[in-house]
Coordinates of C-alpha atoms in Angstrom, one line a residue:
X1 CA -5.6 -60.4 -88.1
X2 CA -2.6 -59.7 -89.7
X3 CA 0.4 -58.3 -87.5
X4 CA 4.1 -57.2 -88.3
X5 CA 6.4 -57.6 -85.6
X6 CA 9.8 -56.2 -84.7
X7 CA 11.4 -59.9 -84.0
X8 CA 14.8 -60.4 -82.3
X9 CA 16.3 -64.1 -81.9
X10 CA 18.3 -65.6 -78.9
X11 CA 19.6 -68.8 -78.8
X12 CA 18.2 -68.9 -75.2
X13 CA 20.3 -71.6 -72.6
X14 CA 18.3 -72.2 -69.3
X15 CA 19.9 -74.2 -66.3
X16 CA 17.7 -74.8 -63.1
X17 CA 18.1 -74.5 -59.9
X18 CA 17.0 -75.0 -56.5
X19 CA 16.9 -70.8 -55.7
X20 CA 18.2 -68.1 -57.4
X21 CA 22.0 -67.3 -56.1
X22 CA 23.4 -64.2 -54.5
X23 CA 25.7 -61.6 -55.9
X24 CA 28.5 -63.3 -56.1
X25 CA 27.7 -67.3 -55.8
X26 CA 27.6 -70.3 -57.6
X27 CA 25.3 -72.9 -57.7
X28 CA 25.1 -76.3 -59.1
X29 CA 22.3 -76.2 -62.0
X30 CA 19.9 -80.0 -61.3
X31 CA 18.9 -79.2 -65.3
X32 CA 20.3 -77.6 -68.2
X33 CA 18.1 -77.1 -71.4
X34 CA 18.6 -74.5 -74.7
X35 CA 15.6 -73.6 -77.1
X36 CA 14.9 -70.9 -79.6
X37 CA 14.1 -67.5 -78.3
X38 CA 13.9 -63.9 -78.0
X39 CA 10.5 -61.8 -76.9
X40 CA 10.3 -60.7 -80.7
X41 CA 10.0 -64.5 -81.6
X42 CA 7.9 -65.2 -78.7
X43 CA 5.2 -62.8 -79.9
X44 CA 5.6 -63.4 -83.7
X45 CA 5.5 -67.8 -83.0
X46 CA 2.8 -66.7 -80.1
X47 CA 0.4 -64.6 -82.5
X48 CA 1.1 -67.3 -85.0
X49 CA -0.2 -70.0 -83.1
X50 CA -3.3 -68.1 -82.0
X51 CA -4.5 -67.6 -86.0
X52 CA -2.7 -64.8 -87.0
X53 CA -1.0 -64.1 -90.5
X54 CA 2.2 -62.8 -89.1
X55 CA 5.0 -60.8 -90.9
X56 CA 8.0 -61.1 -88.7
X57 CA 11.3 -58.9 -89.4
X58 CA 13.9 -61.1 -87.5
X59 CA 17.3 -60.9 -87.8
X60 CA 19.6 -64.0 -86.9
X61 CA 23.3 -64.4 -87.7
X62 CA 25.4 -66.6 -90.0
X63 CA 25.4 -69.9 -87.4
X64 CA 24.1 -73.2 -87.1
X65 CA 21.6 -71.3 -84.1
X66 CA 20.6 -68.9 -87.2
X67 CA 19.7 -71.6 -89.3
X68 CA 18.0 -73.9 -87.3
X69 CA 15.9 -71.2 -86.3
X70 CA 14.5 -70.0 -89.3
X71 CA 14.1 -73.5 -90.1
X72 CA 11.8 -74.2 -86.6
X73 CA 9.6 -71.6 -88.1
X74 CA 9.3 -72.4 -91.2
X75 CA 8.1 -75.6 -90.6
X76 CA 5.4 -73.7 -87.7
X77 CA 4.1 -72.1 -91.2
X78 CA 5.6 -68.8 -90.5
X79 CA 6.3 -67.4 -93.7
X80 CA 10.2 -66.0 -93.7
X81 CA 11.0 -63.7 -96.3
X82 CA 11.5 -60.6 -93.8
X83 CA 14.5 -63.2 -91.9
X84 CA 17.5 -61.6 -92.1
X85 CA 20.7 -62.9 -91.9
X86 CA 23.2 -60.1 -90.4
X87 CA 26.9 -60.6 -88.8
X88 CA 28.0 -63.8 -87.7
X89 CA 26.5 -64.4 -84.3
X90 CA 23.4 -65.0 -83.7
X91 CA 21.9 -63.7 -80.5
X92 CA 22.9 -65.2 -76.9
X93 CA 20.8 -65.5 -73.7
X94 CA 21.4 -67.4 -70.3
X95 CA 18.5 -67.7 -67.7
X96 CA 18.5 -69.5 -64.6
X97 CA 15.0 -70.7 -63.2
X98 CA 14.6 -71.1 -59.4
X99 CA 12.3 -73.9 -57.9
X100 CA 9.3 -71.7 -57.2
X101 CA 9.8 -70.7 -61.0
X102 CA 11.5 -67.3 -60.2
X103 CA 13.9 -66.3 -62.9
X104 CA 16.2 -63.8 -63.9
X105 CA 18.2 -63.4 -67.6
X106 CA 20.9 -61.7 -68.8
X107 CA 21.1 -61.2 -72.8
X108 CA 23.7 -60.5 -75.8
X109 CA 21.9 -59.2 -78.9
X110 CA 24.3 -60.7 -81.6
X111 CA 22.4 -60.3 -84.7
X112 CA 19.7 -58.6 -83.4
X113 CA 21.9 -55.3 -83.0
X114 CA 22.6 -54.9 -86.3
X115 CA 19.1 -54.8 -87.4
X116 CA 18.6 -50.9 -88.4
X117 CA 16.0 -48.6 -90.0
X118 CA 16.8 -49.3 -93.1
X119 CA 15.8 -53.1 -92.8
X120 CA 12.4 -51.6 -91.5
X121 CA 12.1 -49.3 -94.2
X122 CA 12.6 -51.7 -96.7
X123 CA 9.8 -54.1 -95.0
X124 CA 7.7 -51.3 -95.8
X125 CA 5.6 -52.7 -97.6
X126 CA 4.8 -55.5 -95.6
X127 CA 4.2 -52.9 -92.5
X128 CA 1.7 -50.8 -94.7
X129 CA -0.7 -54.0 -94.5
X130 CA -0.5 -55.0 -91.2
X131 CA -3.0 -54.4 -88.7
X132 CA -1.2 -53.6 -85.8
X133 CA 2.6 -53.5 -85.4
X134 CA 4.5 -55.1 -82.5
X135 CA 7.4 -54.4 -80.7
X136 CA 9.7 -55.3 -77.5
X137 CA 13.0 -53.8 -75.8
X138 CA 15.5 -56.4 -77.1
X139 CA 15.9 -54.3 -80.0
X140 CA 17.6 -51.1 -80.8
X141 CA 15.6 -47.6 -80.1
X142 CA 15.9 -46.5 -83.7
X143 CA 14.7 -49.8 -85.5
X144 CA 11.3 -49.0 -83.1
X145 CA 10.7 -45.5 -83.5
X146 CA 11.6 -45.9 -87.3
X147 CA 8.7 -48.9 -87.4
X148 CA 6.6 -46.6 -85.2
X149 CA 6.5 -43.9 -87.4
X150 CA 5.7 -45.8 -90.2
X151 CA 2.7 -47.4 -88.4
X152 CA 1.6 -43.9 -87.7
X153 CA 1.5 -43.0 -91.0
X154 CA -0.4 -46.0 -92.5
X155 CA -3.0 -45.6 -89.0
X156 CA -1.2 -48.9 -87.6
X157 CA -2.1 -49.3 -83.6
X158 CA 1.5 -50.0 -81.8
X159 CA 1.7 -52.3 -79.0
X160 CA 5.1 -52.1 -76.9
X161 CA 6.5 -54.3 -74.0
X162 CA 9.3 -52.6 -72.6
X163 CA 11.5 -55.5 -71.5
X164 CA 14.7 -55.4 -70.8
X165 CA 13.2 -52.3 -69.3
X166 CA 15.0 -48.9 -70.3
X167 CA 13.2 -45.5 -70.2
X168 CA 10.3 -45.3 -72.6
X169 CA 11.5 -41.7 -74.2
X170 CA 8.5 -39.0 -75.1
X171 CA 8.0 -39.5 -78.5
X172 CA 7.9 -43.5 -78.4
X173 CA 5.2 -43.2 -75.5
X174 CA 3.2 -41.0 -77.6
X175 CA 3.0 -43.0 -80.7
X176 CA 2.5 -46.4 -78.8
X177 CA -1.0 -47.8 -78.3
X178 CA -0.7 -50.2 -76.2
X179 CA 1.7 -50.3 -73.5
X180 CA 2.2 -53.5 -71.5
X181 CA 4.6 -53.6 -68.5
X182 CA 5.2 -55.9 -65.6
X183 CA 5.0 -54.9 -62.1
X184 CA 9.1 -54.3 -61.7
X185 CA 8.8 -52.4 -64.9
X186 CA 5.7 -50.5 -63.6
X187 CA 7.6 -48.9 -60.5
X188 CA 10.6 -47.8 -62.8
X189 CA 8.0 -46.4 -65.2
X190 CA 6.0 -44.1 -62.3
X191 CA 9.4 -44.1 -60.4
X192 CA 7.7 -45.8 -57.6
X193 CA 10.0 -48.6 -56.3
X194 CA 7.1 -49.2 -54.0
X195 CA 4.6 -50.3 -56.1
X196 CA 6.6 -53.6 -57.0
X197 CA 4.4 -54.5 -53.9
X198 CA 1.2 -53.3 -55.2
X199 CA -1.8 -55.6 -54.9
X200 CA -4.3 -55.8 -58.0
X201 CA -6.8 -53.7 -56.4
X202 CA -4.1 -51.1 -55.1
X203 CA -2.7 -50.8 -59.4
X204 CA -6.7 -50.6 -59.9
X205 CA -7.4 -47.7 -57.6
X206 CA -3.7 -45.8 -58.9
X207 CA -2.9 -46.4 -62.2
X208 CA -5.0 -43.7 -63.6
X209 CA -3.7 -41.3 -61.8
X210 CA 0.0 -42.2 -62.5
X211 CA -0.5 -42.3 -66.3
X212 CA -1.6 -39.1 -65.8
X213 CA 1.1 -38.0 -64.6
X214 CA 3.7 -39.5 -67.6
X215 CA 1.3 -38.0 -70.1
X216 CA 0.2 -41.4 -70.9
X217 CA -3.0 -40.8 -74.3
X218 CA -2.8 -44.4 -75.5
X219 CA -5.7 -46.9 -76.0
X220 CA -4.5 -49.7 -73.4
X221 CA -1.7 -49.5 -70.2
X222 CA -1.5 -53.1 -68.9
X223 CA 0.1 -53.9 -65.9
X224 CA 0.9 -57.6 -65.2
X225 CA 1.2 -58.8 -61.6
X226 CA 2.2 -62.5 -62.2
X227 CA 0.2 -64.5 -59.6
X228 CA -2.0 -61.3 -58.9
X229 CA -3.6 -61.1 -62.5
X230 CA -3.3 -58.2 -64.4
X231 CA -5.0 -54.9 -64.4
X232 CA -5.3 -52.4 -67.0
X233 CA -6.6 -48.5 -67.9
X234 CA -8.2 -47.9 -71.6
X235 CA -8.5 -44.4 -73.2
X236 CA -11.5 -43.3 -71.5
X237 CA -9.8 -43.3 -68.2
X238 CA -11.9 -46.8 -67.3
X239 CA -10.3 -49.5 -65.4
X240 CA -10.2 -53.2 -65.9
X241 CA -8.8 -56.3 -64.0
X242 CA -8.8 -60.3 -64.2
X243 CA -8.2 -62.9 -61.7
X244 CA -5.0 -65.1 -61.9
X245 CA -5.6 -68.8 -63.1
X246 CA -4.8 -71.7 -60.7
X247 CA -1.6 -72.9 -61.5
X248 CA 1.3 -75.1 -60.4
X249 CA 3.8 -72.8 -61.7
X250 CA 6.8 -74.4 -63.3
X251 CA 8.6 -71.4 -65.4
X252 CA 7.4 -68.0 -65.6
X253 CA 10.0 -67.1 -68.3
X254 CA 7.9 -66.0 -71.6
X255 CA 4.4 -65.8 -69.6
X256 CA 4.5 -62.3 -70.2
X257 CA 4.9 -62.6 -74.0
X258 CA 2.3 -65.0 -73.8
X259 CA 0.4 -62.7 -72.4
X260 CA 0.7 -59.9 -74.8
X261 CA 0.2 -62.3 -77.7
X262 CA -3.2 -63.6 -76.1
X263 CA -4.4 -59.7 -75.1
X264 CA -3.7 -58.3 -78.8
X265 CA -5.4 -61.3 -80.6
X266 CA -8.4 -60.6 -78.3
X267 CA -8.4 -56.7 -79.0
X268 CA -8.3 -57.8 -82.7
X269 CA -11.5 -59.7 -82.1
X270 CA -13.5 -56.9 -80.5
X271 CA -13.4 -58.0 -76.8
X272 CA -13.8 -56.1 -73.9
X273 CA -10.8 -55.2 -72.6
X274 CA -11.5 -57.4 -69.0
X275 CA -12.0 -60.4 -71.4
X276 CA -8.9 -59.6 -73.3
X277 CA -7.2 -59.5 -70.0
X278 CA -8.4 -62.8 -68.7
X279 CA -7.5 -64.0 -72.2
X280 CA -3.7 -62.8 -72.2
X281 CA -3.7 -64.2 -68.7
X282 CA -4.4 -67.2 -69.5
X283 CA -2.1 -67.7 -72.3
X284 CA 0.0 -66.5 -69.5
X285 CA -0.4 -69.5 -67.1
X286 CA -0.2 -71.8 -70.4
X287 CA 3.3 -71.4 -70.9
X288 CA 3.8 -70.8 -66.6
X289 CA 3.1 -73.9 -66.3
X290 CA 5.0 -75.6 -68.3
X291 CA 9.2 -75.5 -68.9
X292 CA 10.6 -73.8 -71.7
X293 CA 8.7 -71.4 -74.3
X294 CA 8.9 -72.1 -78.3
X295 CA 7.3 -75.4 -77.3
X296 CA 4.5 -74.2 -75.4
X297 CA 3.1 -71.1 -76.8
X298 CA -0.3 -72.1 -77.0
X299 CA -2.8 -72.5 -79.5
X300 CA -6.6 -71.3 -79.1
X301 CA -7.3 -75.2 -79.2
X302 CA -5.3 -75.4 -75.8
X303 CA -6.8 -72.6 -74.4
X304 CA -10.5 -74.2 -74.6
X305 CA -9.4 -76.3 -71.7
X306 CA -8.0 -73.9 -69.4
X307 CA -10.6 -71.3 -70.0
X308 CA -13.3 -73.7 -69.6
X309 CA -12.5 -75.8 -66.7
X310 CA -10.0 -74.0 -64.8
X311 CA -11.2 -71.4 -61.6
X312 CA -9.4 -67.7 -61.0
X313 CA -8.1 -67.7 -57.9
X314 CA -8.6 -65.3 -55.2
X315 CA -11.3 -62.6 -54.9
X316 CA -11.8 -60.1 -57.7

């Protein structure tokens, strides 16, 4: 497998706490820790990890958090001749992580706002051998759609998390393959604040009809539901689902990344789509259950474990 993805880098600054505050409080943080991320570098370090032979256009900026970055991946393997070094900050994040591993983050791109078409359409050639192309919302619209394009006219498949969510626009929707969202992100996509709610078997017995209703003609829409599983709808109109893994849950923060790096790798490999479900969910509960990311995206070696000894929970 050989996937290009659209990176983004955050020097990412956690502090936890025992609950997430109220609009307007402050809370005393029990730990503070900082690590390398960014959902672009998450699925570029995650793929990685999993076997892949990853081209990864990332742009950082001229700091010490720019260098030690490209440096942390370098020594993964990663090869780095698509990191780019643009402006002078690199990009910021703060996240606070509540005891029952609830989380919410807030983001400044930096770097990773400067990145343009141009920088794709110079990675050209790089794109034209990929085998699928990669991409997340902490980027700029036009550096995606360029990249999408591209991967339409080489006969790329597109996969697209849209997180931060923002309003998947026509022409995006109909060039991406697969389409991965969250349940928050789910009920903004079908404009169903409801559904945030939604049990695995309620997204099972609804999400066909709602993607027909945005015009949805990709491959794979994937709905993650966090300690519910995940569900999903392939081109055919069929419906898949896998149980949740058992779990102490320490940090959710990245699961979903995790996720879409394990669901991929297993669509590369043939699997049916409820296998590469359960797959991407349990690279999922990997990194859930453990704090921070860059250190825990796992490797299939890790994954053995979990998928061999460890029982879904609840009924199917």
């Amino acid at each position: 497998m050989r996937p290009f993805v659209l990176g983004n880098y955050m020097n990412a600054h956690f502090m936890s706490v025992d609950r997430l505050p109220d609009s307007g409080e402050s809370l005393v943080a029990k730990r503070v820790f900082r690590e390398h991320g960014g959902k672009g570098l998450n699925l570029g370090l995650g793929l990685h990890r999993l076997g892949a032979n990853v081209d990864m256009l990332l742009a950082v900026g001229a700091d010490d958090a720019g260098e030690a970055v490209r440096r942390a991946l370098v020594a993964e393997g990663m090869r780095d001749e698509l990191f780019l070094t643009l402006g002078d900050a690199s990009g910021f994040g703060v996240g606070f992580i509540a005891s029952d591993g609830g989380n919410f983050l807030a983001v400044h791109l930096g770097a990773n706002a400067l990145l343009g078409a141009q920088h794709v359409e110079r990675a050209a050639a790089q794109l034209a051998r990929a085998d699928w192309l990669l991409a997340h919302f902490e980027l700029p619209d036009t550096v995606i759609r360029h990249a999408f394009r591209l991967a339409r006219c080489y006969g790329i498949p597109t996969y697209l998390n849209p997180s931060p969510w923002r309003a998947i626009d026509r022409e995006l929707l109909a060039m991406t393959d697969v389409l991965v969202v969250n349940s928050q992100e789910a009920a903004l996509l079908f404009d169903l604040p409801d559904a945030v709610r939604w049990s695995r078997a309620e997204w099972s017995a609804r999400l066909s009809a709602l993607a027909e209703r945005i015009g949805w003609r990709g491959r794979v829409l994937a709905v993650t539901l966090a300690a519910d599983g995940s569900v999903a709808l392939d081109a055919a109109g069929r419906m898949a689902a896998a149980l949740p893994f058992v779990i102490e849950q320490v940090d959710a923060t990245g699961a979903g990344d995790a996720f879409g790096c394990g669901l991929v790798d297993a669509l590369s490999r043939g699997e049916a789509l409820s296998a590469a479900l359960r797959f991407g969910n349990a690279c999922g509960a990997h990194v859930a259950a453990r704090a921070g990311i860059f250190a825990h995206l796992p490797r299939k070696a890790e994954l053995a474990d979990l998928l061999g000894r460890a029982k879904p929970a609840g009924p199917d």
